[in-house]
Short mmCIF file of C-alpha atoms in Angstrom, two decimals:
data_model
loop_
_atom_site.label_atom_id
_atom_site.label_comp_id
_atom_site.label_asym_id
_atom_site.label_seq_id
_atom_site.Cartn_x
_atom_site.Cartn_y
_atom_site.Cartn_z
CA MET A 1 -31.32 -3.73 28.30
CA HIS A 2 -28.36 -1.88 29.96
CA THR A 3 -25.90 -4.29 27.87
CA LEU A 4 -27.73 -3.09 24.73
CA ASN A 5 -27.71 0.36 25.20
CA CYS A 6 -23.99 0.12 25.98
CA MET A 7 -23.63 -1.49 22.54
CA MET A 8 -25.45 0.91 20.74
CA ASP A 9 -23.12 3.78 22.31
CA TYR A 10 -20.14 1.51 21.00
CA ILE A 11 -21.65 1.42 17.56
CA SER A 12 -22.18 5.06 17.41
CA ASP A 13 -18.70 5.73 17.94
CA THR A 14 -17.04 3.33 15.42
CA THR A 15 -19.59 4.66 12.83
CA THR A 16 -19.20 8.39 12.73
CA GLY A 17 -19.11 9.42 9.16
CA LEU A 18 -21.35 6.82 7.59
CA VAL A 19 -22.88 9.87 5.57
CA ARG A 20 -26.38 8.65 4.61
CA PRO A 21 -28.72 11.03 6.32
CA GLU A 22 -31.76 9.65 4.59
CA TYR A 23 -31.25 6.14 6.44
CA HIS A 24 -30.96 5.02 9.86
CA ALA A 25 -27.67 4.59 11.31
CA PRO A 26 -26.18 1.10 11.92
CA THR A 27 -26.16 -0.92 15.16
CA LEU A 28 -24.54 -3.91 16.11
CA VAL A 29 -26.60 -6.98 17.69
CA LYS A 30 -25.54 -10.26 19.14
CA LEU A 31 -27.84 -13.11 18.10
CA ASN A 32 -27.50 -15.92 20.38
CA GLY A 33 -30.07 -17.92 18.40
CA LYS A 34 -27.10 -17.88 15.59
CA GLY A 35 -24.36 -18.91 18.31
CA GLY A 36 -23.50 -15.60 19.38
CA ILE A 37 -22.71 -13.96 16.10
CA TRP A 38 -22.59 -10.16 15.64
CA TYR A 39 -24.73 -8.58 13.19
CA VAL A 40 -24.82 -5.49 11.59
CA SER A 41 -28.60 -4.16 11.58
CA VAL A 42 -30.28 -1.41 9.93
CA THR A 43 -33.79 0.00 10.28
CA MET A 44 -35.43 -0.04 6.79
CA PRO A 45 -36.78 3.03 5.27
CA LYS A 46 -40.81 2.85 5.61
CA ALA A 47 -41.29 2.47 1.83
CA LEU A 48 -39.62 -0.94 1.91
CA GLN A 49 -41.02 -2.24 5.29
CA LYS A 50 -43.53 -5.18 5.07
CA GLY A 51 -45.26 -6.20 8.08
CA ALA A 52 -43.03 -7.05 10.74
CA MET A 53 -39.90 -6.94 8.79
CA ARG A 54 -38.24 -3.63 9.58
CA GLN A 55 -34.69 -4.79 9.87
CA GLU A 56 -31.99 -5.46 7.37
CA LYS A 57 -29.25 -7.47 8.94
CA ARG A 58 -25.95 -8.83 7.61
CA SER A 59 -23.90 -11.35 9.71
CA THR A 60 -20.15 -10.44 10.64
CA GLY A 61 -19.48 -14.09 11.00
CA THR A 62 -17.89 -13.46 14.28
CA THR A 63 -18.39 -13.79 17.98
CA ASP A 64 -15.77 -11.33 18.61
CA LYS A 65 -16.81 -7.50 18.80
CA ARG A 66 -13.39 -6.30 18.06
CA ALA A 67 -13.48 -7.99 14.71
CA ALA A 68 -16.97 -7.53 14.32
CA LYS A 69 -16.42 -3.71 14.62
CA THR A 70 -14.01 -3.46 11.51
CA LYS A 71 -16.94 -5.14 9.34
CA ILE A 72 -19.56 -2.20 10.27
CA ALA A 73 -18.70 0.19 7.57
CA PRO A 74 -18.64 -2.30 4.65
CA LEU A 75 -21.69 -4.07 5.87
CA THR A 76 -23.64 -1.04 6.54
CA ASN A 77 -22.93 0.22 2.77
CA GLU A 78 -24.04 -3.11 1.35
CA ILE A 79 -27.29 -2.52 3.23
CA TYR A 80 -27.46 0.90 2.06
CA ALA A 81 -26.75 -0.05 -1.55
CA LYS A 82 -29.51 -2.68 -1.10
CA PHE A 83 -32.01 0.21 -0.03
CA ASP A 84 -30.74 2.05 -2.98
CA ARG A 85 -31.87 -0.60 -5.44
CA GLY A 86 -35.14 -1.37 -3.56
CA LEU A 87 -36.37 2.49 -3.37
CA ALA A 88 -35.21 3.08 -7.44
CA ALA A 89 -37.43 -0.07 -8.48
CA LEU A 90 -39.76 1.32 -6.40
CA HIS A 91 -39.62 4.72 -7.93
CA ASN A 92 -39.59 3.39 -11.29
CA SER A 93 -42.86 1.23 -10.58
CA TYR A 94 -44.38 4.66 -9.57
CA VAL A 95 -43.13 5.98 -12.97
CA GLN A 96 -45.02 2.88 -14.84
CA GLU A 97 -48.21 3.98 -13.03
CA THR A 98 -48.14 7.43 -14.22
CA ASN A 99 -47.77 5.94 -17.76
CA GLN A 100 -51.25 4.25 -17.61
CA PRO A 101 -54.28 6.33 -18.43
CA ALA A 102 -56.66 6.68 -15.34
CA TYR A 103 -59.41 8.68 -14.01
CA THR A 104 -60.11 9.62 -10.48
CA ASN A 105 -62.09 12.02 -8.32
CA THR A 106 -59.33 12.86 -5.74
CA ILE A 107 -55.75 13.85 -6.16
CA GLY A 108 -54.92 11.55 -3.11
CA ASP A 109 -54.36 8.71 -5.59
CA PHE A 110 -51.30 10.58 -6.99
CA THR A 111 -49.89 11.38 -3.32
CA LYS A 112 -47.17 8.50 -3.35
CA VAL A 113 -46.09 9.74 -7.02
CA PHE A 114 -46.17 13.64 -6.08
CA THR A 115 -44.51 13.12 -2.47
CA ALA A 116 -42.37 9.97 -2.56
CA ALA A 117 -40.97 9.72 -6.02
CA PRO A 118 -39.28 13.32 -5.99
CA PHE A 119 -37.86 12.67 -2.87
CA LEU A 120 -36.26 9.48 -4.30
CA ILE A 121 -35.28 11.11 -7.43
CA LYS A 122 -33.19 13.64 -5.22
CA GLN A 123 -32.14 11.51 -2.46
CA HIS A 124 -30.81 8.73 -4.69
CA GLY A 125 -29.22 10.49 -7.61
CA LEU A 126 -31.74 9.30 -9.99
CA ASP A 127 -31.63 12.84 -11.99
CA LYS A 128 -27.92 12.33 -12.15
CA ASP A 129 -25.51 11.08 -14.74
CA PRO A 130 -24.58 7.46 -13.47
CA ASP A 131 -21.48 7.92 -15.54
CA ARG A 132 -20.32 10.15 -12.98
CA LYS A 133 -20.15 7.26 -10.25
CA ILE A 134 -16.80 7.00 -8.65
CA THR A 135 -16.57 3.35 -10.10
CA ASN A 136 -17.45 4.56 -13.56
CA LEU A 137 -14.99 7.04 -13.94
CA LEU A 138 -12.15 5.00 -12.30
CA PRO A 139 -11.19 3.43 -15.83
CA SER A 140 -10.90 6.81 -17.26
CA TRP A 141 -8.94 8.31 -14.94
CA ILE A 142 -6.57 5.19 -15.09
CA VAL A 143 -6.18 5.61 -18.99
CA TYR A 144 -5.45 9.43 -18.23
CA LEU A 145 -2.33 8.13 -16.08
CA GLU A 146 -1.22 5.91 -18.26
CA ASP A 147 -1.43 8.70 -21.36
CA THR A 148 0.43 11.37 -18.92
CA ASN A 149 2.71 9.05 -17.92
CA GLN A 150 2.26 9.22 -13.99
CA GLY A 151 3.26 6.68 -11.86
CA ASN A 152 4.67 3.10 -13.01
CA HIS A 153 2.13 0.07 -13.39
CA LYS A 154 2.41 -0.70 -9.81
CA GLU A 155 1.64 2.98 -8.49
CA ARG A 156 -1.24 3.05 -10.77
CA THR A 157 -2.38 -0.52 -9.66
CA SER A 158 -2.05 1.02 -6.17
CA ARG A 159 -4.13 4.13 -6.95
CA ARG A 160 -6.92 1.81 -8.23
CA SER A 161 -7.24 -0.35 -5.29
CA LYS A 162 -7.03 2.41 -2.70
CA LEU A 163 -9.88 4.20 -4.59
CA LEU A 164 -11.98 1.23 -4.62
CA GLU A 165 -11.18 0.77 -0.74
CA PHE A 166 -12.40 4.31 -0.40
CA VAL A 167 -15.72 3.26 -2.18
CA SER A 168 -16.00 0.21 0.06
CA VAL A 169 -16.24 2.59 2.74
CA VAL A 170 -18.21 5.58 2.05
CA GLY A 171 -19.90 3.94 -0.90
CA ASN A 172 -20.01 4.35 -4.85
CA LEU A 173 -20.99 8.01 -4.67
CA HIS A 174 -21.63 10.30 -7.30
CA VAL A 175 -18.26 12.49 -7.37
CA GLU A 176 -20.37 15.76 -7.09
CA ASP A 177 -21.79 14.27 -3.56
CA ILE A 178 -18.43 13.55 -2.31
CA LYS A 179 -17.74 16.12 0.54
CA LYS A 180 -14.99 16.61 3.09
CA GLN A 181 -16.84 14.37 5.83
CA HIS A 182 -16.44 11.40 3.42
CA GLY A 183 -12.67 12.37 3.80
CA TYR A 184 -12.91 12.18 7.43
CA GLN A 185 -14.67 9.05 7.35
CA TYR A 186 -11.97 7.06 5.33
CA GLU A 187 -9.30 8.58 7.56
CA LYS A 188 -11.28 7.31 10.60
CA TRP A 189 -11.66 3.97 9.20
CA LEU A 190 -7.76 3.99 8.43
CA ASN A 191 -7.14 5.10 11.73
CA ASP A 192 -9.36 2.15 13.37
CA GLU A 193 -7.51 -0.58 10.91
CA GLY A 194 -4.46 0.38 13.07
CA LYS A 195 -2.58 2.50 9.74
CA ALA A 196 0.18 4.54 10.51
CA ASN A 197 -0.18 8.33 9.92
CA SER A 198 2.26 8.58 6.92
CA THR A 199 -0.29 5.57 5.39
CA VAL A 200 -3.31 7.82 6.01
CA ARG A 201 -1.69 10.59 4.51
CA SER A 202 -0.58 8.73 1.57
CA LEU A 203 -3.93 6.99 0.83
CA ILE A 204 -5.93 10.17 1.15
CA THR A 205 -3.31 11.87 -1.29
CA LYS A 206 -4.05 8.92 -3.82
CA VAL A 207 -7.84 9.42 -3.60
CA GLY A 208 -7.65 13.30 -3.78
CA ALA A 209 -5.37 12.68 -7.04
CA PHE A 210 -8.48 11.46 -8.47
CA LEU A 211 -10.62 14.23 -7.19
CA THR A 212 -8.18 16.77 -8.64
CA TRP A 213 -8.51 15.05 -12.03
CA CYS A 214 -12.42 15.44 -11.57
CA GLU A 215 -12.06 18.91 -11.10
CA GLN A 216 -9.71 19.35 -14.32
CA GLU A 217 -12.64 17.34 -16.17
CA ASP A 218 -15.03 19.80 -14.89
CA PHE A 219 -16.96 16.81 -13.29
CA ILE A 220 -16.80 18.82 -9.72
CA GLU A 221 -16.27 22.33 -9.14
CA ASN A 222 -13.45 21.74 -6.57
CA ASN A 223 -11.59 19.02 -4.92
CA PRO A 224 -13.21 18.68 -1.42
CA PHE A 225 -10.06 16.93 0.16
CA TYR A 226 -8.21 20.12 -0.19
CA ASN A 227 -6.76 21.11 3.18
CA LEU A 228 -8.12 18.31 5.10
CA LYS A 229 -6.88 17.60 8.41
CA LEU A 230 -4.47 14.68 8.88
CA SER A 231 -2.37 15.19 12.02
CA HIS A 232 -5.08 13.53 14.20
CA TYR A 233 -5.05 10.14 12.34
CA GLY A 234 -2.99 7.12 12.23
CA LYS A 235 -0.52 5.69 14.65
CA GLU A 236 3.05 7.70 14.78
CA SER A 237 5.27 6.20 12.03
CA LEU A 238 8.48 4.63 13.86
CA PRO A 239 11.50 3.26 11.62
CA TYR A 240 12.57 -0.08 11.22
CA LEU A 241 15.56 -0.69 13.68
CA PRO A 242 18.95 -2.27 12.66
CA PHE A 243 20.24 -5.37 14.07
CA ASP A 244 23.08 -5.24 16.38
CA LEU A 245 26.12 -7.73 15.77
CA ASP A 246 24.79 -10.67 18.12
CA GLU A 247 21.53 -10.57 16.57
CA LEU A 248 22.97 -10.43 13.07
CA THR A 249 25.48 -13.34 13.93
CA ALA A 250 22.70 -15.33 15.49
CA ILE A 251 20.24 -15.03 12.48
CA PHE A 252 22.82 -16.63 10.07
CA ALA A 253 23.98 -19.23 12.45
CA GLN A 254 20.59 -20.87 12.35
CA GLU A 255 19.74 -23.93 10.26
CA MET A 256 18.25 -22.83 6.95
CA ASN A 257 17.91 -23.66 3.15
CA ASP A 258 20.82 -22.67 0.90
CA ALA A 259 18.26 -20.25 -1.27
CA ASP A 260 17.06 -18.46 1.82
CA ARG A 261 20.54 -18.00 3.40
CA LEU A 262 21.96 -16.61 -0.11
CA CYS A 263 18.77 -14.23 0.02
CA LEU A 264 19.46 -13.15 3.29
CA SER A 265 23.16 -12.87 2.69
CA ILE A 266 22.74 -10.66 -0.47
CA LEU A 267 20.41 -8.46 1.58
CA ALA A 268 22.88 -7.94 4.07
CA VAL A 269 25.74 -7.20 2.16
CA THR A 270 23.78 -4.80 -0.54
CA GLY A 271 21.23 -2.77 1.38
CA ALA A 272 19.21 -3.47 -1.49
CA ARG A 273 15.16 -3.94 -1.12
CA LEU A 274 13.75 -7.39 -0.38
CA ASP A 275 11.90 -7.31 -3.48
CA GLU A 276 14.99 -6.32 -5.75
CA ILE A 277 16.35 -9.07 -4.75
CA ALA A 278 13.56 -11.64 -4.44
CA LEU A 279 12.91 -10.87 -7.96
CA LEU A 280 16.54 -11.03 -9.10
CA ASP A 281 17.31 -12.64 -12.85
CA TRP A 282 20.58 -14.02 -13.50
CA SER A 283 20.59 -11.44 -16.40
CA GLN A 284 21.16 -8.76 -13.94
CA VAL A 285 24.08 -10.20 -12.24
CA LYS A 286 27.37 -9.03 -14.17
CA THR A 287 31.03 -8.38 -13.63
CA GLU A 288 33.09 -5.57 -14.76
CA PHE A 289 36.48 -4.69 -13.34
CA GLY A 290 36.42 -7.84 -11.27
CA ILE A 291 33.46 -6.54 -9.49
CA THR A 292 30.55 -8.53 -9.25
CA PHE A 293 27.40 -6.26 -9.61
CA ILE A 294 23.70 -6.23 -9.64
CA ASP A 295 22.33 -4.07 -12.73
CA LEU A 296 19.02 -2.66 -11.32
CA ARG A 297 19.28 -0.05 -14.43
CA PRO A 298 16.76 -1.43 -17.08
CA GLU A 299 13.09 0.08 -17.05
CA GLU A 300 11.80 -3.19 -16.51
CA VAL A 301 13.10 -3.97 -13.47
CA ILE A 302 10.75 -3.20 -10.54
CA VAL A 303 11.72 -0.89 -8.29
CA LYS A 304 10.52 1.84 -5.64
CA THR A 305 11.40 5.07 -7.24
CA ASP A 306 13.44 6.15 -10.37
CA GLY A 307 16.47 6.82 -8.22
CA SER A 308 16.70 3.26 -7.59
CA HIS A 309 17.62 2.39 -10.96
CA ARG A 310 21.25 1.65 -10.15
CA VAL A 311 24.25 -0.69 -9.91
CA VAL A 312 24.80 -2.60 -6.69
CA PRO A 313 28.28 -4.32 -5.81
CA ILE A 314 28.27 -7.29 -4.26
CA HIS A 315 30.70 -7.97 -1.47
CA PRO A 316 33.26 -10.75 -2.88
CA ALA A 317 32.69 -13.30 -0.03
CA VAL A 318 29.05 -13.41 -1.22
CA ALA A 319 29.51 -12.83 -4.92
CA GLU A 320 31.76 -16.24 -4.85
CA THR A 321 28.74 -18.02 -3.21
CA LEU A 322 26.19 -16.55 -5.66
CA TRP A 323 28.33 -17.54 -8.58
CA SER A 324 28.68 -21.31 -7.38
CA THR A 325 24.83 -21.76 -7.58
CA LYS A 326 24.28 -20.52 -11.37
CA LYS A 327 23.22 -23.16 -13.43
CA SER A 328 21.86 -21.00 -16.28
CA GLU A 329 22.68 -17.48 -18.36
CA THR A 330 19.13 -16.28 -17.44
CA GLY A 331 15.90 -17.19 -15.49
CA ARG A 332 15.00 -16.17 -11.76
CA ILE A 333 17.69 -16.85 -9.08
CA PHE A 334 14.88 -17.17 -6.44
CA ASP A 335 11.52 -19.11 -6.69
CA TYR A 336 9.45 -16.71 -4.24
CA LYS A 337 6.02 -16.33 -5.56
CA ILE A 338 5.40 -13.57 -7.72
CA ASP A 339 1.98 -11.81 -7.17
CA VAL A 340 -0.43 -9.99 -9.44
CA ASN A 341 1.09 -6.73 -9.25
CA GLY A 342 4.59 -8.51 -10.41
CA LYS A 343 6.17 -8.29 -7.00
CA SER A 344 7.69 -11.12 -4.94
CA GLN A 345 8.22 -9.29 -1.48
CA ASN A 346 5.20 -10.64 0.06
CA ASP A 347 6.29 -14.43 -0.25
CA ALA A 348 9.88 -13.82 0.40
CA SER A 349 8.91 -11.88 3.79
CA LYS A 350 6.86 -14.65 4.68
CA THR A 351 9.37 -17.31 4.35
CA LEU A 352 12.25 -15.15 5.60
CA MET A 353 10.53 -13.76 8.90
CA PRO A 354 10.60 -16.93 10.69
CA TYR A 355 14.61 -16.53 10.57
CA ILE A 356 14.04 -13.19 12.17
CA ARG A 357 11.88 -14.01 14.95
CA ASN A 358 13.61 -16.78 16.13
CA VAL A 359 16.34 -14.34 16.90
CA THR A 360 14.03 -11.15 18.03
CA LYS A 361 10.47 -10.59 18.78
CA HIS A 362 10.87 -6.86 18.52
CA ASP A 363 8.34 -5.55 16.03
CA ARG A 364 10.59 -2.88 14.65
CA LYS A 365 13.11 -5.50 13.60
CA VAL A 366 12.46 -7.28 10.38
CA VAL A 367 13.96 -8.55 7.02
CA HIS A 368 13.64 -4.85 6.37
CA SER A 369 16.22 -3.93 8.96
CA LEU A 370 18.82 -5.49 6.96
CA ARG A 371 19.05 -2.49 5.10
CA GLY A 372 19.44 -0.36 8.04
CA THR A 373 22.23 -2.60 9.25
CA PHE A 374 24.08 -2.50 6.06
CA LYS A 375 24.14 1.17 6.13
CA GLN A 376 25.85 1.26 9.43
CA MET A 377 28.40 -1.31 8.04
CA LEU A 378 29.08 0.96 5.22
CA GLU A 379 29.70 4.05 7.48
CA ASN A 380 32.31 1.90 9.47
CA ALA A 381 34.06 1.58 5.50
CA GLY A 382 33.72 5.14 4.92
CA ILE A 383 34.58 7.37 1.75
CA THR A 384 34.59 11.15 1.07
CA GLN A 385 32.31 12.71 -1.46
CA SER A 386 35.59 14.75 -2.67
CA MET A 387 37.11 11.31 -3.18
CA VAL A 388 34.20 10.07 -5.49
CA GLU A 389 34.50 13.34 -7.73
CA LYS A 390 38.11 13.26 -7.92
CA LEU A 391 37.98 9.48 -8.68
CA GLU A 392 35.61 10.22 -11.88
CA SER A 393 37.86 13.09 -12.89
CA GLY A 394 41.03 11.08 -12.75
CA GLU A 395 42.53 13.18 -10.06
CA ILE A 396 43.06 10.51 -7.58
CA SER A 397 44.10 6.77 -7.69
CA LEU A 398 42.32 3.82 -5.84
CA THR A 399 45.38 3.25 -3.85
CA GLU A 400 45.04 6.93 -2.43
CA ILE A 401 41.10 6.09 -2.09
CA ASP A 402 42.04 2.65 -0.31
CA LEU A 403 44.42 4.57 2.27
CA ALA A 404 42.11 7.21 2.99
CA ILE A 405 39.14 4.68 3.56
CA ARG A 406 41.13 3.45 6.62
CA GLU A 407 40.47 7.24 8.09
CA ASN A 408 36.85 5.89 8.78
CA LYS A 409 35.31 8.72 6.89
CA VAL A 410 31.55 8.41 5.89
CA ASP A 411 29.98 9.82 2.47
CA LYS A 412 26.32 10.09 2.19
CA ARG A 413 26.57 10.02 -1.65
CA VAL A 414 28.23 6.58 -1.77
CA ASN A 415 25.61 5.48 0.78
CA ASP A 416 22.55 6.76 -1.05
CA LYS A 417 23.85 5.48 -4.24
CA ILE A 418 24.28 1.90 -3.42
CA THR A 419 20.92 1.56 -1.29
CA GLY A 420 19.04 3.64 -4.15
CA HIS A 421 18.05 6.97 -2.50
CA SER A 422 19.71 9.25 -5.29
CA ALA A 423 19.24 9.98 -9.25
CA ARG A 424 19.58 6.86 -11.32
CA ASP A 425 22.98 5.49 -12.72
CA THR A 426 24.07 5.79 -16.11
CA ALA A 427 27.24 4.31 -17.84
CA GLY A 428 29.84 7.15 -18.57
CA LYS A 429 32.60 6.97 -21.22
CA TYR A 430 34.61 4.50 -18.86
CA GLY A 431 31.57 2.49 -18.51
CA PHE A 432 30.63 1.57 -14.89
CA GLY A 433 34.20 2.05 -13.50
CA PRO A 434 33.42 5.73 -11.71
CA LEU A 435 30.16 4.35 -10.26
CA LEU A 436 31.22 0.83 -9.29
CA ILE A 437 34.81 0.96 -7.79
CA PRO A 438 34.48 3.37 -5.12
CA ARG A 439 30.86 1.76 -3.77
CA ALA A 440 32.81 -2.04 -4.17
CA ASN A 441 35.93 -0.75 -2.45
CA ALA A 442 33.66 0.48 0.31
CA VAL A 443 31.41 -2.57 0.76
CA SER A 444 34.77 -4.76 0.26
CA LYS A 445 35.80 -3.32 3.46
CA ILE A 446 32.77 -4.67 5.64
CA ASP A 447 33.43 -7.09 8.12
CA VAL A 448 31.18 -10.35 7.10
CA SER A 449 32.16 -12.66 9.42
CA PHE A 450 28.48 -12.67 10.88
CA LEU A 451 27.49 -14.58 7.77
CA GLY A 452 29.73 -17.47 9.46
CA PRO A 453 31.14 -20.61 7.68
CA HIS A 454 28.26 -20.99 5.12
CA HIS A 455 29.16 -18.00 2.98
#
């Protein structure tokens, strides 16, 4: 009995915010007769109880308490949804009864109609427009985002999926019933899922954008997520760490297939994002002024931000290897699987991460760390902002720039331009020369001996 009480305290802590006051709170029960599987159990409303059947249960499918804990919210909402349907059906049966002529000597015969039905109507939203439920409004919101050109397809898909995730946690509510407490319920669930604080903020913002639209459409009076307290939820976000030279050398010293080696090599000498390279097509690899570069400017190219549409020079040593693998004018260079969102980084990361983990187990050193490592190497190449401006205006020669590079000066503008952290690139009257040449000069100064004899 003591163990059960402890278990219920544990559940109480993990289900704070399951806001359905008309229903009982869930408990987690371990059924030894079911092989020790944990079940989420909720006491039925009295109107739905039949004989000894007083509990509605859902299996978590696991004997692990921690794993079972993560399934409490979605399974509880599934049970609550069943209660909603059962009570709604019960209400409909009451309505049918009132449609039949009858005679009675006592008002008691109508007690269940006059007492239970109004409660059901109010508590279960039967007096509200079903079109105002979250999932019913979702398609119209997405159309609005498309019509107003808010975000690209990837971002709109993300907003849709995260709003549905919110529904899985708090239920498919009528939007006028959403309160601040539901925001905190979602935040706590994200916190329990181990999400970083920055991720919690981002996801709350996505749901909040939907509620702002609801406010604009006069579906709700005010956005209840305005001024939510977010600082106490989620882990502190820590940046990925760059590799040191020994780690970098060890990564490329491993045996690996040619495609994976080429992908990692391009990442290491461009600072590009994994998805940009994993999706790379031969039509994007170009040459101008004797410089091999990746053209990420076309609108159809999937990049993280608008400023990520840019031209990226490839170090001559890696460019030579890249050209040697070319077999056609168009088509993807790598065959990492593309997901439903048109991205390939998940499969590419799954393929490439074992090479990283063979060298370091540090959880902040991943494939993306090559991006930070490149930035450090680029700083060692150096070029000043004034040099870039003078080159573009014709006031300085490449020879003078090459000489100045040796002073080991750093230009954040060039660093940001190459890695996609500034405004998008556009070709001027001299083509891409003014954009490419300063960057290519800086990139060519990088010591790529860490690549080993394979490149």
